[in-house]
Coordinates of C-alpha atoms in Angstrom, one line a residue:
X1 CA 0.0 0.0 0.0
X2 CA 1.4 3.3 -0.3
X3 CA 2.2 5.9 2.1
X4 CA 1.1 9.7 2.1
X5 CA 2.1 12.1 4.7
X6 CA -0.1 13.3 7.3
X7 CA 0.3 15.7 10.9
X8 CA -2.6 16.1 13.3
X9 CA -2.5 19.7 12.6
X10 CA -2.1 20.6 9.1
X11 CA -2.1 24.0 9.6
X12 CA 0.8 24.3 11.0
X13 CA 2.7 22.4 8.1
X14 CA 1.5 25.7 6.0
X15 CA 3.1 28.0 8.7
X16 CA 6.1 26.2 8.6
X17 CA 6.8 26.3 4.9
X18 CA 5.9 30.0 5.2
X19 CA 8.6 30.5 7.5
X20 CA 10.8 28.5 5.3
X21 CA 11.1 31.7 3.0
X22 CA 12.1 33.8 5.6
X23 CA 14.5 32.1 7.7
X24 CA 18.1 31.0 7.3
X25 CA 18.8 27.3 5.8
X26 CA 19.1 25.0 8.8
X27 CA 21.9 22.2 8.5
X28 CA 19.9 19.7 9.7
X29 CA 15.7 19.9 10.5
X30 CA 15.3 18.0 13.7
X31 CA 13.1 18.1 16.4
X32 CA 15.4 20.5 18.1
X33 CA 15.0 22.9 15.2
X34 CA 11.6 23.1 15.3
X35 CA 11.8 24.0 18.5
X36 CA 13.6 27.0 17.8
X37 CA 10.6 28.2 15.2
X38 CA 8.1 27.4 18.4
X39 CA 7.1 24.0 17.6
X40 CA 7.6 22.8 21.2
X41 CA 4.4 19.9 20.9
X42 CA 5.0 16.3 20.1
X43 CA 2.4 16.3 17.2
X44 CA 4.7 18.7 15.4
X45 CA 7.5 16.4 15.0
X46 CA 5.5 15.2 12.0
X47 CA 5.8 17.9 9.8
X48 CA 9.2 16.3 9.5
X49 CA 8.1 13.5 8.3
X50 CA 6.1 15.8 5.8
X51 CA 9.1 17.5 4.6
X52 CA 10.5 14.8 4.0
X53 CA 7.3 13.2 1.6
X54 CA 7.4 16.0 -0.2
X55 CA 11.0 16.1 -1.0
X56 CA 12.4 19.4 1.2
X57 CA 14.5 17.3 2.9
X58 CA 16.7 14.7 2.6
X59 CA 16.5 11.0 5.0
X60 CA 19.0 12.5 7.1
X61 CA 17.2 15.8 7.5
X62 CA 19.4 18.1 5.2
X63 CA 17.7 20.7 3.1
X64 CA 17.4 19.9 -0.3
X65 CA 17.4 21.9 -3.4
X66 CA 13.5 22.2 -3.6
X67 CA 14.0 23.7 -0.2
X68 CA 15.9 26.1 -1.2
X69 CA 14.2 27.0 -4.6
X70 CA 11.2 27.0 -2.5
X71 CA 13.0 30.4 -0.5
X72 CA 12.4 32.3 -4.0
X73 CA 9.2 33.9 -3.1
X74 CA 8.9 34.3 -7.0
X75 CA 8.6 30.8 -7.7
X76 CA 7.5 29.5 -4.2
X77 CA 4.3 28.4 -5.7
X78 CA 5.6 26.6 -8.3
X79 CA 8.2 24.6 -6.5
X80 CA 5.5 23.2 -4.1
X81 CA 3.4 22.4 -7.1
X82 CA 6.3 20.1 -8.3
X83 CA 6.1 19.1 -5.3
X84 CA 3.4 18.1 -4.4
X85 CA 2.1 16.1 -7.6
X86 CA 5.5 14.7 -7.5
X87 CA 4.4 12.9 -4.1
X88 CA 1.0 12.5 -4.9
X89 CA 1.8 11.2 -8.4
X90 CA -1.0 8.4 -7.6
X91 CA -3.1 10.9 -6.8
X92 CA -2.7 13.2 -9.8
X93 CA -3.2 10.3 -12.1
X94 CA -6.8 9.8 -10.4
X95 CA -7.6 13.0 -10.6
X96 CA -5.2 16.0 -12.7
X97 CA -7.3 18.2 -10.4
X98 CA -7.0 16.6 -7.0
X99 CA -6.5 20.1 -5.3
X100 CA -10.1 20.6 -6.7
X101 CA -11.6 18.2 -5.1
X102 CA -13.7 18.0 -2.1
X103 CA -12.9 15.9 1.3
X104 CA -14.8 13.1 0.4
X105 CA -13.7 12.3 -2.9
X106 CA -10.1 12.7 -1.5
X107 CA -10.6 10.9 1.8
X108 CA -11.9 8.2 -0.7
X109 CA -9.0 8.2 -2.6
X110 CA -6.9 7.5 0.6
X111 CA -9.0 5.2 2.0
X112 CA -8.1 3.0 -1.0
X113 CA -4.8 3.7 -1.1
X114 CA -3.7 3.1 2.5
X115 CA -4.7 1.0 5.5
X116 CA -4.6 4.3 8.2
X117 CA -7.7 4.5 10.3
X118 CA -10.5 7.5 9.8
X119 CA -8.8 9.7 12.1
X120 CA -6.0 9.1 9.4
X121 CA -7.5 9.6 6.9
X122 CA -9.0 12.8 8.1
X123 CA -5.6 13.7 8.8
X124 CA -4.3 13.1 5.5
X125 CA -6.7 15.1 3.6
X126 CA -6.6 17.6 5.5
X127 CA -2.1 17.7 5.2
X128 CA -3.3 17.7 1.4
X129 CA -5.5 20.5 1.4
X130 CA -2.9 22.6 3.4
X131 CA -0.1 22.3 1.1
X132 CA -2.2 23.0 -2.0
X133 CA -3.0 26.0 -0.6
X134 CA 0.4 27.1 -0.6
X135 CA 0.7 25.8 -4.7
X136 CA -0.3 27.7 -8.3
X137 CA -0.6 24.4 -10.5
X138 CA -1.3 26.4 -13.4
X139 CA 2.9 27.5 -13.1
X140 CA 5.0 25.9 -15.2
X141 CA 6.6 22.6 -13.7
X142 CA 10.2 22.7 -11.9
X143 CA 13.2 20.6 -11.9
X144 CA 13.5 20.2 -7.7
X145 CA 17.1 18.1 -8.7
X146 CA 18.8 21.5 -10.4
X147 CA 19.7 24.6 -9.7
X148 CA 17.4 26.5 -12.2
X149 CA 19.0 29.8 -11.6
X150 CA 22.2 28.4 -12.3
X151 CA 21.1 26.6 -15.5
X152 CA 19.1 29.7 -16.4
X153 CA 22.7 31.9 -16.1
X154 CA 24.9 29.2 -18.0
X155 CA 22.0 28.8 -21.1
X156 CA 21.9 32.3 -21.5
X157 CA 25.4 32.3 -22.8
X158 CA 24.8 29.2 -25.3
X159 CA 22.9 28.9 -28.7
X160 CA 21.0 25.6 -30.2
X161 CA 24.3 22.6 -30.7
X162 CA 25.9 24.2 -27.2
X163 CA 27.8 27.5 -29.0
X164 CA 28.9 29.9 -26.7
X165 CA 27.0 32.7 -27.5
X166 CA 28.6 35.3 -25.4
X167 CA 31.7 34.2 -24.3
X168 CA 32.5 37.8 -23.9
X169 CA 30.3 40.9 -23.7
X170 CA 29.0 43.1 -26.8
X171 CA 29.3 46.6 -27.1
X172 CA 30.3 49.5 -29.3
X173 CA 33.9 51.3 -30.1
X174 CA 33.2 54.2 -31.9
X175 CA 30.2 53.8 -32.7
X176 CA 30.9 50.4 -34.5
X177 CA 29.8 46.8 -32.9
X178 CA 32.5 45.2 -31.8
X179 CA 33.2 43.1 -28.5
X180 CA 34.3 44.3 -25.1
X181 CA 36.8 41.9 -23.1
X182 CA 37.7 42.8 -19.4
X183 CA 40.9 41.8 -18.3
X184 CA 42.6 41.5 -14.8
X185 CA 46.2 42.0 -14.6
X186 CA 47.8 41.6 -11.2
X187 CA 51.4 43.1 -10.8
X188 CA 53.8 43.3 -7.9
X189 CA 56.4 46.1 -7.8
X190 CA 59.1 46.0 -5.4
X191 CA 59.5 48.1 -2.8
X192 CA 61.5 51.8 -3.4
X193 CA 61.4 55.3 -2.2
X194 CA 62.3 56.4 -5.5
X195 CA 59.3 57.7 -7.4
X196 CA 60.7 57.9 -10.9
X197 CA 60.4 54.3 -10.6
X198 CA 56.3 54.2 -10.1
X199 CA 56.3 56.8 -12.8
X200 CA 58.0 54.5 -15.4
X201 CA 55.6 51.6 -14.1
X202 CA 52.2 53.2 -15.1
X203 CA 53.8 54.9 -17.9
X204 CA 54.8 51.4 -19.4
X205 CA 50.9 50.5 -18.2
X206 CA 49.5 53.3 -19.9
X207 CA 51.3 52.5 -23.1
X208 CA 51.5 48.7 -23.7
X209 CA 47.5 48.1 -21.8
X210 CA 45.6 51.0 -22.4
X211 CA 46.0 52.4 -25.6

């Protein structure tokens, strides 16, 4: 049978991830941790085991990268879309619009799906309900395994057939296209009180970089 994720109080799993965006990226989510966000009750600790369903954490409690995608407030809704249908793939394939549906047909669902009890059940609807809440499935899936802003930086620079398409930046020299290339140079000059010697130095810089 298989498993879905469930907490007593599924409102709190919503506050939780809404914190998420605004606090610092933990090392490891323990019990202890969500103690320091003021989830001091027992029935908390299972919004660990919540995180974990839905893929913010890893089986040793490590944020993952949907975690910290998720932290993008401009694409928050998106990454717990992926999210969620990603751990309710069953689901999804039942019904495309299972954050549409009501309790019953949901509880239903579960019911069929698991061997949990009523409160359960109850419970697990209601976890599912929470987290939707949270979602815009009408956004455009997201890779939770990849860095997209990375991927977004590093394609920018590539054509179709993996060109480089701006190795270096465009620009204009006098008035003409033409490319601009910045360059760092790193000299040492050895110490002198002599000052002729610094005026040769960036009078040698002047004539063999600049010009």
């Amino acid at each position: 049978m298989a498993t879905y994720p469930y907490t007593s109080n599924p409102g709190r799993v919503k506050e939780l991830l809404q914190k998420v965006q605004d606090v610092g990226v933990p090392t490891k989510v323990t019990n202890k941790y969500l103690e320091s966000l003021g989830y001091k009750s027992k029935n908390d600790r299972a919004m660990i085991a919540v995180l974990r369903a839905i893929n913010f954490i890893d089986a040793s409690g490590s944020p993952t990268e949907a975690w910290r995608q998720y932290r993008n407030k401009g694409k928050a809704k998106a990454v717990i879309a992926s999210a969620i249908k990603s751990t309710y793939k069953d689901l999804f394939t039942t019904y495309p619009d299972a954050y549409r549906r009501d309790n019953e047909a949901l509880r239903n669902f579960f019911s069929s799906h698991t061997d949990v009890g009523e409160g359960g059940l109850r419970y697990m609807v209601g976890t599912f309900k929470s987290l939707t809440e949270l979602a815009d499935f009408g956004a455009a899936p997201v890779d939770l395994n990849t860095d997209t802003d990375e991927d977004e930086e590093d394609q920018s620079g590539r054509e179709e057939g993996g060109a480089i398409k701006r190795a270096v930046g465009q620009g204009r020299v006098n008035g003409r296209s033409g490319l601009t290339v910045n360059l760092n140079i790193q000299l040492q000059i050895p110490e002198t009180d002599k000052a002729e010697v610094y005026d040769s130095f960036f009078a040698a810089m002047k004539k063999h970089l600049m010009s």
